[in-house]
Coordinates of C-alpha atoms in Angstrom, one line a residue:
Chain A
M46 CA 38.6 14.9 -28.1
I47 CA 40.4 18.6 -27.7
K48 CA 38.9 21.4 -31.1
S49 CA 42.3 23.1 -31.4
L50 CA 44.2 20.1 -30.9
E51 CA 42.1 18.1 -33.7
K52 CA 42.6 20.9 -36.0
S53 CA 46.0 21.5 -35.6
S54 CA 46.9 17.1 -34.8
I55 CA 48.4 16.8 -38.6
P56 CA 51.0 19.4 -38.4
L57 CA 52.2 18.8 -34.6
S58 CA 52.2 15.4 -35.6
G59 CA 53.9 15.5 -38.6
M60 CA 56.8 17.7 -36.6
L61 CA 57.1 14.9 -33.8
L62 CA 57.9 12.8 -36.7
L63 CA 60.7 15.2 -37.8
I64 CA 61.9 15.9 -34.5
V65 CA 61.8 12.0 -33.9
I66 CA 64.0 11.2 -36.6
L67 CA 66.5 13.4 -36.0
L68 CA 67.0 12.6 -32.3
S69 CA 67.1 8.9 -33.4
L70 CA 69.7 10.0 -36.4
A71 CA 71.5 11.3 -33.2
A72 CA 70.9 8.7 -30.8
G73 CA 73.4 5.1 -30.6
R74 CA 76.2 4.0 -29.6
Y75 CA 78.5 6.3 -31.8
S76 CA 76.5 9.1 -30.0
L77 CA 76.1 12.7 -32.2
S78 CA 74.3 15.9 -31.2
P79 CA 71.2 16.9 -33.2
V80 CA 73.5 19.8 -34.5
Q81 CA 76.2 17.4 -35.6
V82 CA 73.2 15.4 -37.4
L83 CA 71.7 18.6 -39.2
R84 CA 75.4 19.6 -40.0
V85 CA 75.9 16.8 -41.7
L86 CA 71.9 16.6 -43.7
S87 CA 72.3 19.9 -44.9
S88 CA 76.2 19.5 -46.1
H89 CA 74.8 16.3 -48.0
I90 CA 71.5 18.0 -49.1
S91 CA 74.2 20.6 -50.7
G92 CA 76.9 19.1 -51.7
A93 CA 79.3 21.1 -49.4
D94 CA 82.2 19.7 -47.6
Y95 CA 81.4 18.3 -44.1
D96 CA 84.5 19.2 -41.9
G97 CA 83.8 17.0 -38.9
P98 CA 85.0 13.3 -39.1
V99 CA 83.9 11.2 -42.2
L100 CA 83.1 8.3 -39.8
D101 CA 79.8 10.8 -39.0
Q102 CA 78.5 10.7 -42.2
T103 CA 79.0 7.2 -42.6
V104 CA 77.2 6.8 -39.1
V105 CA 74.4 9.2 -40.1
L106 CA 73.7 8.5 -43.9
S107 CA 74.5 5.0 -44.8
V108 CA 74.1 3.1 -40.9
R109 CA 71.4 5.1 -39.4
L110 CA 69.0 6.9 -42.5
P111 CA 67.8 4.0 -44.0
R112 CA 66.7 1.9 -41.2
I113 CA 65.3 4.7 -39.7
L114 CA 63.4 5.6 -43.2
L115 CA 62.7 1.5 -43.1
A116 CA 61.1 1.9 -39.8
A117 CA 59.1 5.3 -40.5
V118 CA 57.2 3.8 -43.8
I119 CA 56.8 0.4 -42.1
G120 CA 55.2 2.0 -39.0
A121 CA 53.6 4.3 -41.1
S122 CA 52.1 2.0 -43.5
L123 CA 50.8 -0.7 -40.4
A124 CA 48.9 2.4 -38.3
A125 CA 47.1 3.6 -42.5
A126 CA 46.4 -0.4 -42.5
G127 CA 44.8 -0.7 -39.3
C128 CA 42.8 2.8 -40.0
A129 CA 41.5 1.1 -42.6
M130 CA 40.4 -2.0 -41.6
Q131 CA 39.3 -0.5 -38.6
S132 CA 36.8 1.3 -40.7
L133 CA 36.2 -1.7 -43.1
F134 CA 35.1 -4.0 -40.2
S135 CA 33.4 -1.0 -38.1
N136 CA 35.1 -1.9 -35.2
P137 CA 38.1 0.1 -33.1
L138 CA 39.2 -3.2 -31.9
V139 CA 40.7 -5.4 -35.6
S140 CA 44.1 -5.0 -37.6
S141 CA 45.1 -5.9 -40.1
H142 CA 46.4 -9.1 -38.6
I143 CA 42.7 -10.5 -38.1
L144 CA 42.5 -12.3 -41.4
G145 CA 45.4 -15.0 -41.2
V146 CA 47.9 -12.3 -43.4
S147 CA 50.7 -12.1 -40.8
N148 CA 50.5 -15.4 -40.5
G149 CA 50.6 -16.3 -44.0
A150 CA 53.7 -14.0 -44.6
G151 CA 55.3 -15.3 -41.1
L152 CA 55.4 -19.2 -42.5
G153 CA 56.5 -17.6 -45.9
A154 CA 59.3 -16.6 -44.3
A155 CA 59.9 -19.5 -42.3
L156 CA 59.5 -22.0 -45.6
G157 CA 62.1 -19.8 -47.5
I158 CA 64.9 -19.7 -44.7
L159 CA 63.9 -23.3 -44.6
L160 CA 64.6 -23.9 -47.9
S161 CA 67.0 -21.3 -49.2
G162 CA 68.0 -18.6 -47.0
S163 CA 68.4 -16.0 -49.7
I164 CA 66.8 -13.1 -48.6
I165 CA 64.7 -12.9 -51.9
V166 CA 63.7 -16.1 -51.8
I167 CA 62.5 -15.4 -48.0
Q168 CA 61.2 -12.2 -48.6
G169 CA 59.6 -13.0 -52.3
L170 CA 57.9 -16.8 -50.0
S171 CA 56.6 -14.3 -47.6
V172 CA 54.5 -12.2 -49.7
L173 CA 53.2 -14.4 -51.8
M174 CA 52.0 -16.5 -48.8
G175 CA 50.5 -13.1 -47.1
L176 CA 48.6 -13.1 -50.2
A177 CA 47.8 -16.4 -50.2
A178 CA 46.4 -16.7 -46.8
M179 CA 44.4 -13.4 -47.4
G180 CA 43.0 -15.0 -50.8
L181 CA 42.2 -18.3 -48.8
T182 CA 40.5 -16.0 -46.4
L183 CA 38.3 -14.4 -48.8
V184 CA 37.4 -17.8 -50.6
V185 CA 36.1 -19.2 -47.2
S186 CA 34.6 -16.7 -46.1
R187 CA 32.6 -16.3 -49.9
S188 CA 31.2 -19.5 -49.4
R189 CA 28.0 -18.9 -48.9
K190 CA 26.3 -15.7 -50.7
G191 CA 25.5 -12.7 -48.7
S192 CA 27.3 -13.9 -45.9
G193 CA 29.2 -10.8 -44.3
V194 CA 32.5 -9.1 -42.0
H195 CA 31.3 -11.9 -39.5
M196 CA 32.2 -14.2 -42.0
L197 CA 35.2 -13.0 -43.0
V198 CA 37.3 -12.5 -39.4
L199 CA 36.0 -15.7 -38.8
A200 CA 37.5 -17.3 -42.0
G201 CA 40.4 -15.1 -41.3
V202 CA 41.0 -16.3 -37.4
M203 CA 40.5 -20.0 -39.0
V204 CA 43.7 -19.5 -41.8
G205 CA 45.7 -17.6 -39.3
A206 CA 45.5 -20.7 -36.9
V207 CA 46.3 -22.8 -39.8
F208 CA 49.1 -20.9 -40.7
Q209 CA 49.9 -20.5 -37.4
A210 CA 50.2 -24.1 -36.9
L211 CA 52.3 -24.5 -40.2
I212 CA 54.7 -22.2 -38.6
S213 CA 55.1 -24.0 -36.0
L214 CA 56.0 -27.1 -37.7
I215 CA 58.8 -25.8 -39.9
K216 CA 60.1 -24.8 -36.3
Y217 CA 59.5 -28.1 -35.3
I218 CA 61.6 -29.8 -38.3
A219 CA 64.2 -27.3 -38.8
D220 CA 67.3 -27.8 -37.8
P221 CA 68.0 -27.0 -34.7
E222 CA 71.7 -25.5 -35.0
E223 CA 71.4 -22.8 -37.6
K224 CA 68.0 -22.7 -39.3
L225 CA 66.0 -22.8 -36.1
P226 CA 67.4 -19.5 -34.3
T227 CA 67.6 -17.7 -37.9
I228 CA 63.5 -18.4 -38.1
V229 CA 63.1 -17.1 -34.4
Y230 CA 65.3 -14.0 -34.9
W231 CA 63.3 -13.7 -38.0
L232 CA 59.8 -13.4 -36.8
M233 CA 60.7 -11.7 -33.7
G234 CA 61.7 -8.7 -36.0
S235 CA 65.0 -6.6 -36.9
L236 CA 65.4 -4.0 -39.1
A237 CA 69.4 -4.3 -38.6
G238 CA 71.3 -3.5 -41.1
T239 CA 69.3 -2.0 -43.4
S240 CA 71.0 -0.1 -46.4
M241 CA 69.4 2.0 -48.8
K242 CA 69.6 -0.6 -51.2
D243 CA 67.3 -2.5 -49.1
L244 CA 64.8 0.3 -49.3
L245 CA 63.7 -0.7 -53.0
Y246 CA 62.7 -4.1 -52.4
G247 CA 59.5 -3.4 -50.2
V248 CA 59.1 0.1 -49.3
P249 CA 57.9 1.1 -53.2
A250 CA 54.4 -1.6 -52.7
L251 CA 54.1 -0.1 -48.9
V252 CA 54.1 3.7 -50.1
I253 CA 52.0 2.7 -52.9
S254 CA 49.3 1.1 -50.5
L255 CA 49.9 3.8 -48.0
A256 CA 49.4 6.1 -51.0
V257 CA 45.9 4.4 -51.6
I258 CA 44.5 4.3 -48.2
F259 CA 45.2 8.0 -47.8
F260 CA 43.4 9.2 -51.0
I261 CA 40.2 7.4 -50.0
R262 CA 40.5 8.5 -46.4
W263 CA 37.4 10.2 -46.5
Q264 CA 34.9 7.7 -48.5
L265 CA 36.5 4.9 -45.4
N266 CA 34.3 7.1 -43.0
V267 CA 31.6 6.1 -45.5
L268 CA 32.4 2.6 -45.3
S269 CA 32.2 2.1 -41.2
L270 CA 28.3 2.7 -41.7
N271 CA 27.2 -0.1 -42.1
E272 CA 27.2 -1.5 -45.7
E273 CA 23.2 -0.9 -46.4
E274 CA 23.8 2.7 -45.5
A275 CA 26.9 3.2 -47.3
L276 CA 25.6 1.3 -50.6
S277 CA 22.4 3.8 -50.3
L278 CA 24.7 6.6 -49.7
G279 CA 26.0 5.6 -53.5
V280 CA 29.4 4.3 -52.6
N281 CA 30.8 1.3 -54.2
V282 CA 30.6 -0.6 -51.7
K283 CA 32.6 -3.3 -53.2
L284 CA 35.3 -1.5 -54.8
M285 CA 36.5 0.3 -51.4
R286 CA 36.6 -3.2 -50.2
L287 CA 39.0 -4.8 -52.7
L288 CA 40.8 -1.0 -52.2
V289 CA 40.9 -2.0 -48.7
I290 CA 41.5 -5.4 -48.6
L291 CA 44.5 -5.4 -51.5
S292 CA 46.2 -2.3 -49.6
T293 CA 45.9 -3.7 -46.3
T294 CA 47.1 -7.3 -47.6
V295 CA 50.4 -5.9 -49.4
I296 CA 50.9 -4.2 -46.2
S297 CA 50.7 -6.8 -43.8
A298 CA 53.0 -9.2 -45.9
V299 CA 55.3 -7.0 -47.2
S300 CA 56.2 -5.6 -43.8
V301 CA 56.8 -9.2 -42.2
S302 CA 58.7 -10.0 -44.9
L303 CA 60.7 -6.8 -44.1
S304 CA 60.6 -7.2 -40.1
G305 CA 58.9 -10.1 -39.1
I306 CA 55.2 -9.7 -37.0
I307 CA 55.0 -6.6 -35.6
G308 CA 52.1 -6.5 -33.4
F309 CA 49.6 -3.7 -31.5
V310 CA 51.3 -0.7 -34.3
G311 CA 47.7 -1.4 -36.5
L312 CA 45.8 -1.2 -33.4
V313 CA 46.9 0.6 -31.1
V314 CA 47.9 4.0 -33.1
P315 CA 44.8 4.2 -34.7
H316 CA 43.2 4.3 -31.4
V317 CA 45.6 6.7 -29.7
S318 CA 45.3 8.7 -32.7
R319 CA 41.4 8.4 -33.2
M320 CA 41.5 9.8 -29.2
I321 CA 43.1 13.1 -30.2
T322 CA 41.3 13.6 -33.7
G323 CA 38.2 12.0 -33.7
P324 CA 36.6 9.5 -36.0
D325 CA 37.0 11.5 -39.5
H326 CA 39.5 9.3 -41.8
R327 CA 40.8 13.0 -43.3
T328 CA 42.2 13.7 -40.2
L329 CA 42.9 10.2 -38.9
V330 CA 44.4 9.1 -41.2
P331 CA 47.4 11.3 -41.7
V332 CA 47.8 11.3 -37.8
S333 CA 48.0 7.7 -37.5
I334 CA 50.4 7.8 -40.3
F335 CA 52.9 10.1 -38.7
L336 CA 52.1 8.7 -35.1
G337 CA 52.6 5.0 -36.4
A338 CA 55.9 6.3 -38.5
S339 CA 57.4 7.9 -35.5
F340 CA 56.2 5.3 -32.5
L341 CA 58.5 2.5 -34.7
V342 CA 61.1 4.6 -34.8
V343 CA 61.7 5.4 -31.3
V344 CA 60.6 1.7 -30.9
D345 CA 63.7 0.6 -33.6
T346 CA 66.3 3.0 -32.2
L347 CA 65.6 2.0 -28.4
C348 CA 66.2 -2.0 -29.9
R349 CA 69.9 -0.6 -31.7
S350 CA 70.7 1.2 -28.9
L351 CA 69.4 0.2 -25.3
T352 CA 72.3 -2.8 -24.8
T353 CA 75.0 -3.6 -27.0
A354 CA 73.0 -6.5 -28.7
E355 CA 70.3 -6.0 -30.7
I356 CA 66.8 -6.6 -28.9
P357 CA 64.1 -7.5 -31.8
L358 CA 62.0 -5.2 -32.5
S359 CA 58.6 -7.0 -32.1
I360 CA 59.5 -7.6 -28.3
L361 CA 59.9 -4.5 -27.7
T362 CA 57.1 -3.3 -29.5
A363 CA 54.9 -5.1 -27.4
L364 CA 56.8 -4.4 -24.2
I365 CA 56.2 -0.6 -25.1
G366 CA 52.7 -0.5 -26.5
A367 CA 51.3 -2.9 -24.3
P368 CA 52.3 -1.1 -21.0
F369 CA 51.6 2.5 -22.8
F370 CA 48.1 1.5 -24.0
T371 CA 46.7 0.3 -20.6
W372 CA 47.9 3.7 -19.1
L373 CA 46.0 5.3 -21.9
L374 CA 43.1 3.2 -21.5
M375 CA 43.0 3.3 -17.2
K376 CA 43.3 7.3 -18.0
T377 CA 40.3 7.2 -21.0
G378 CA 38.5 4.5 -20.1
G379 CA 39.2 3.7 -23.4
S380 CA 37.0 6.1 -25.2
W381 CA 37.5 9.2 -27.5
N382 CA 34.7 11.0 -27.9
D383 CA 34.5 12.1 -24.1
Chain B
M173 CA 6.0 7.9 -61.4
I174 CA 6.9 5.3 -59.4
E175 CA 5.6 1.7 -59.5
L176 CA 6.0 -1.8 -57.9
R177 CA 4.2 -4.2 -60.8
N178 CA 3.4 -7.7 -59.3
G179 CA 5.6 -7.3 -56.2
G180 CA 6.9 -11.2 -54.5
F181 CA 9.6 -12.5 -52.5
A182 CA 10.5 -15.4 -50.7
Y183 CA 13.5 -16.2 -48.3
P184 CA 15.1 -19.3 -50.2
G185 CA 13.6 -22.6 -49.0
G186 CA 10.6 -20.7 -47.0
A187 CA 7.5 -19.6 -47.8
S188 CA 6.3 -16.5 -50.0
L189 CA 6.8 -13.5 -47.5
F190 CA 4.2 -11.3 -50.3
E191 CA 3.7 -12.1 -53.7
N192 CA 1.7 -10.2 -56.3
L193 CA 1.7 -6.7 -55.0
N194 CA 1.6 -3.6 -56.6
F195 CA 1.3 0.1 -56.0
T196 CA 1.6 3.2 -57.9
L197 CA 3.0 6.9 -56.6
G198 CA 3.3 10.1 -58.3
R199 CA 5.6 12.7 -57.6
G200 CA 5.2 14.5 -54.2
E201 CA 3.0 11.9 -53.3
S202 CA 3.4 9.3 -50.2
L203 CA 3.0 6.0 -49.4
S204 CA 2.8 4.3 -45.8
I205 CA 3.8 0.7 -45.6
L206 CA 1.9 -1.0 -42.1
G207 CA 1.1 -4.8 -41.0
P208 CA 2.2 -6.6 -38.1
N209 CA 5.4 -7.8 -37.1
G210 CA 6.9 -10.0 -39.4
V211 CA 5.0 -9.6 -42.2
G212 CA 7.7 -8.6 -44.6
K213 CA 7.6 -4.6 -44.1
T214 CA 11.1 -4.5 -43.6
T215 CA 12.2 -7.0 -46.3
L216 CA 9.6 -5.2 -48.8
L217 CA 11.7 -2.2 -48.6
K218 CA 15.1 -3.7 -49.0
T219 CA 13.4 -5.5 -52.1
L220 CA 12.3 -2.2 -53.2
L221 CA 15.8 -0.6 -52.9
G222 CA 17.4 -3.5 -54.2
F223 CA 19.3 -5.2 -51.1
L224 CA 17.2 -8.0 -51.6
P225 CA 16.2 -9.3 -54.8
L226 CA 12.9 -9.0 -56.0
G227 CA 11.4 -12.4 -56.7
E228 CA 9.1 -11.7 -59.0
G229 CA 7.6 -8.4 -60.5
E230 CA 9.4 -5.2 -60.9
F231 CA 9.8 -1.8 -59.2
H232 CA 10.6 0.3 -61.6
I233 CA 11.2 4.4 -61.3
E234 CA 10.3 6.5 -64.4
G235 CA 13.4 7.5 -66.3
C236 CA 15.6 6.1 -63.9
G237 CA 18.0 3.0 -64.2
K238 CA 19.8 0.7 -61.4
G239 CA 22.9 1.8 -59.2
K240 CA 24.4 4.6 -59.2
E241 CA 22.0 6.1 -61.1
F242 CA 19.5 5.1 -58.7
W243 CA 21.4 6.0 -55.9
N244 CA 21.5 9.6 -57.0
I245 CA 17.8 10.0 -56.5
V246 CA 16.3 7.7 -54.2
S247 CA 17.9 8.2 -50.2
Y248 CA 17.5 5.5 -47.9
I249 CA 17.2 6.9 -43.9
P250 CA 17.6 3.9 -41.7
Q251 CA 16.2 3.4 -38.0
A252 CA 18.2 5.4 -35.8
K253 CA 21.2 3.7 -34.7
T254 CA 24.4 4.8 -33.4
P255 CA 27.0 4.5 -35.7
S256 CA 30.4 2.2 -34.7
F257 CA 32.4 5.8 -34.9
A258 CA 31.0 8.6 -33.3
F259 CA 31.3 11.4 -36.4
T260 CA 30.1 14.8 -35.9
V261 CA 27.0 15.5 -37.0
L262 CA 28.3 17.7 -39.9
D263 CA 30.3 14.8 -40.5
M264 CA 27.8 12.2 -40.6
V265 CA 25.2 14.5 -43.3
L266 CA 28.4 15.0 -45.5
M267 CA 28.0 11.2 -46.2
G268 CA 25.4 11.8 -48.1
R269 CA 27.2 14.0 -50.6
A270 CA 28.9 10.5 -51.3
S271 CA 27.3 9.3 -54.4
S272 CA 28.7 13.1 -56.3
V273 CA 31.9 13.1 -54.3
G274 CA 34.0 10.8 -56.5
I275 CA 36.9 8.5 -55.2
G276 CA 39.9 9.8 -53.7
R277 CA 38.1 13.4 -53.2
A278 CA 37.0 14.7 -50.0
P279 CA 33.8 16.7 -50.0
G280 CA 34.1 20.5 -51.0
K281 CA 32.5 23.9 -50.4
K282 CA 29.1 23.1 -52.0
D283 CA 28.9 19.7 -50.3
Y284 CA 29.3 21.6 -47.0
E285 CA 26.6 24.5 -48.5
K286 CA 24.6 21.6 -49.3
A287 CA 24.9 19.7 -46.2
R288 CA 24.1 22.8 -43.7
D289 CA 21.2 23.5 -45.7
A290 CA 19.9 20.0 -44.7
L291 CA 20.7 20.8 -41.6
T292 CA 18.9 24.1 -41.4
L293 CA 15.7 22.2 -42.8
T294 CA 15.7 19.9 -40.0
G295 CA 16.4 22.3 -37.2
M296 CA 19.9 20.4 -36.5
S297 CA 22.2 23.3 -37.3
H298 CA 23.2 24.1 -33.6
L299 CA 24.0 20.6 -33.0
E300 CA 26.7 20.1 -36.4
D301 CA 29.4 19.9 -34.1
R302 CA 28.2 17.6 -31.9
P303 CA 29.2 14.1 -31.6
V304 CA 26.1 11.5 -32.7
N305 CA 26.7 9.7 -29.7
R306 CA 26.2 12.5 -27.9
I307 CA 22.6 13.7 -29.0
S308 CA 18.9 11.9 -28.9
G309 CA 17.6 9.5 -30.6
G310 CA 15.5 11.9 -32.6
Q311 CA 18.1 14.1 -32.9
L312 CA 19.8 11.4 -34.8
Q313 CA 16.8 10.5 -36.2
L314 CA 16.7 13.8 -37.6
A315 CA 20.4 14.0 -38.5
L316 CA 19.9 10.9 -40.8
I317 CA 16.9 12.8 -42.9
A318 CA 19.6 15.8 -43.5
R319 CA 22.4 12.8 -44.4
G320 CA 18.9 11.5 -46.8
L321 CA 18.2 15.5 -48.2
V322 CA 21.6 16.1 -49.3
K323 CA 21.3 14.8 -52.7
D324 CA 17.9 16.3 -53.1
P325 CA 16.4 13.2 -54.2
S326 CA 13.1 12.8 -55.7
L327 CA 12.2 9.2 -54.0
M328 CA 12.9 9.1 -49.8
I329 CA 12.8 5.4 -48.8
L330 CA 12.0 5.1 -44.5
D331 CA 11.9 2.4 -42.0
E332 CA 9.9 3.8 -39.4
P333 CA 11.5 6.6 -38.8
E334 CA 8.9 7.9 -36.1
S335 CA 9.8 4.9 -34.2
N336 CA 11.5 4.7 -30.6
L337 CA 10.7 8.8 -30.4
D338 CA 8.7 10.8 -28.2
M339 CA 5.5 12.6 -30.0
K340 CA 6.9 15.6 -30.0
N341 CA 9.8 14.2 -32.3
Q342 CA 7.2 12.5 -34.0
L343 CA 5.4 15.1 -35.2
I344 CA 8.8 17.1 -36.1
I345 CA 9.7 14.4 -38.4
L346 CA 6.3 14.2 -39.7
D347 CA 6.0 17.9 -40.4
I348 CA 9.2 17.5 -42.3
L349 CA 8.6 14.8 -44.2
D350 CA 5.0 16.8 -45.5
Y351 CA 7.0 19.8 -45.8
L352 CA 9.5 18.1 -48.1
K353 CA 6.3 16.3 -50.3
R354 CA 4.8 19.8 -50.5
E355 CA 7.2 21.8 -51.1
K356 CA 10.2 20.2 -52.8
N357 CA 7.9 17.5 -54.2
T358 CA 9.7 14.4 -52.7
T359 CA 7.9 11.0 -53.4
I360 CA 7.9 9.3 -50.0
I361 CA 8.0 5.5 -48.6
M362 CA 8.0 4.9 -45.3
N363 CA 6.9 1.7 -43.1
T364 CA 5.1 2.5 -40.0
H365 CA 4.1 1.0 -36.8
Y366 CA 1.5 4.2 -36.8
P367 CA -1.5 4.0 -38.4
E368 CA -2.2 7.9 -37.7
H369 CA 0.7 8.6 -39.2
A370 CA -0.1 6.6 -42.2
L371 CA -3.8 8.8 -42.2
R372 CA -1.7 12.2 -41.3
L373 CA 0.8 12.1 -43.7
S374 CA 0.4 9.2 -46.6
E375 CA -2.6 9.7 -49.9
R376 CA -1.6 6.1 -50.3
A377 CA -1.1 3.1 -47.8
L378 CA -0.4 -0.5 -48.2
L379 CA -1.4 -2.9 -45.4
L380 CA 0.3 -6.0 -45.5
G381 CA -0.8 -9.3 -43.3
K382 CA 0.0 -13.2 -43.0
N383 CA -0.3 -15.7 -45.7
C384 CA 0.8 -12.6 -48.2
R385 CA -2.7 -10.8 -48.0
Y386 CA -2.7 -7.2 -48.6
R387 CA -4.8 -4.0 -49.2
S388 CA -3.4 -1.3 -51.2
G389 CA -5.3 2.1 -51.8
E390 CA -6.0 5.5 -51.0
T391 CA -5.2 5.5 -46.8
H392 CA -8.4 6.3 -46.0
E393 CA -9.8 3.1 -47.6
V394 CA -7.0 1.1 -46.2
V395 CA -6.7 2.0 -42.4
T396 CA -10.1 1.1 -41.5
E397 CA -12.1 -0.3 -38.4
Q398 CA -12.5 -3.1 -39.9
S399 CA -9.0 -3.5 -42.1
I400 CA -7.3 -2.8 -38.0
R401 CA -9.7 -5.8 -36.9
E402 CA -8.6 -8.1 -39.6
Y403 CA -4.9 -7.7 -40.0
F404 CA -4.0 -6.4 -36.4
Q405 CA -6.7 -8.5 -34.7
V406 CA -7.3 -5.5 -32.7
E407 CA -10.6 -3.7 -31.9
S408 CA -10.1 -0.1 -32.5
A409 CA -12.4 3.0 -32.8
L410 CA -12.0 5.5 -35.7
I411 CA -12.0 9.3 -34.2
E412 CA -12.0 12.4 -36.3
Y413 CA -10.4 15.6 -34.7
S414 CA -11.2 19.2 -36.3
R415 CA -10.1 22.4 -35.2
G416 CA -9.9 24.8 -37.6
D417 CA -9.8 23.9 -41.1
R418 CA -7.1 21.1 -39.5
N419 CA -9.1 17.5 -39.8
I420 CA -6.8 14.8 -37.7
R421 CA -7.9 11.4 -37.9
G422 CA -6.8 8.7 -35.3
I423 CA -7.2 5.1 -34.6
L424 CA -7.7 4.8 -30.8
P425 CA -6.8 0.6 -30.4
I426 CA -9.6 -0.5 -27.5
H427 CA -8.4 -4.7 -27.0
H428 CA -7.1 -7.4 -28.5
I429 CA -9.1 -10.5 -30.1

């Protein structure tokens, strides 16, 4: 960990996000220069007339901006949820997928497509089933008094496996001409066609959950100690756990409902951030938020501009995330303190 | 005044680990809990701390209730074990202020002052920026004691604070605990495997044995050659050494029975 980098990591990662957003607004099949993008944005904010083609404004403000904002919020939320889960389990190797929420939300989406196909039904069922999966995990893990986080993880893995199997079952019985491809593409995730109106569906829930994690970030330090230690330091461990589980569940479920199952971000981004900032969540959480947002904006920009057809988000997240993480692991040996 | 009255504990479906335990401690006094492995020393500490329910009897601290009120005046110092995330020593010690830092807030200037005072008292100031996975076991134990000190506790409960430490570090820990008793009027309850540490630090001792046997009282009455033979099945010699006005007593183990 480099001391000077640690101190300036929050403003630096914030600036990185702004630059990434600017470049992403400019990138795509209808290519613009960053200067043109800035002129479109400034004329929109100030209300002055833009002297370039109208298409510039449409592409930047109506097509790219909503999609980029959604990618940023989802990336930020998944990264923050990863930080919170890693603290809750005192383990840098877990992510918010571990409690079965993503698979639950995936099942909800698949069911929604099978039954109706309306976007509200799909997203609603997705969030509902995500929450149901979390509830089931909690019920199983609490069946015996005094069982701790190990039981929670095992319960999550079991519940996740059942829901994964149910997704396969739905795929198996779905109409292969119409429903099956829709389910498959949905689960692969895509932010294509996001409009400003779409932002109203999931973004408020994501932002509220993200804010909860941000506000309790110092307490996440204490929560990462073992339970008895955290309790003896005077932290309301039950309340903190509840806040973390609820906010990460909402983030997982809502993000799946908006963009399919995106692996990696919740695991990799907190890891990379920890290498830069050290484990103090006061710095780690904001840096993870900025880096998570930047990462997903970059990946989504590549999804829409690499080929003429859209590449599903989860494919590129893994194809870019996995080699990058492997490279980082080989370079550092997986350590973030030496 | 701190009192355990008729304390008892049994694991569900198991035989009693201890029963009918009694002790009282005044402010600034210290109790050492001794006994062979497996007699329930750590379990007893956990019941005092409320991590495990006391099966019978009650543990009472004068003028103090349960929950937040309890943790405002009681510090628990676990055995030194490196945490999953390598916080710096200062960040680790700051966590001791968690009971006074509200949810959604971070430690402020006063909390930093308290943490730095505790680091000074334990002689750890020069290591405040060091990650806790890059300090020695003795230093980590001192950091944990510093973390326990930042809330100015009236009672400190320590689980074998000198285990796994070399001789010098053991003496440093005992000196700090002795200082806290004398200068800060802190009451101390600790588990230890070292009878000489009990003799050195504590006015009172509680010797736990198998089958719920125990002996409680003044340390020099509890830690004797006869009780070591009875409770540990070890023949030993009580030795005394005087230098100046200091009188140091220890137990020299000879052979096991």
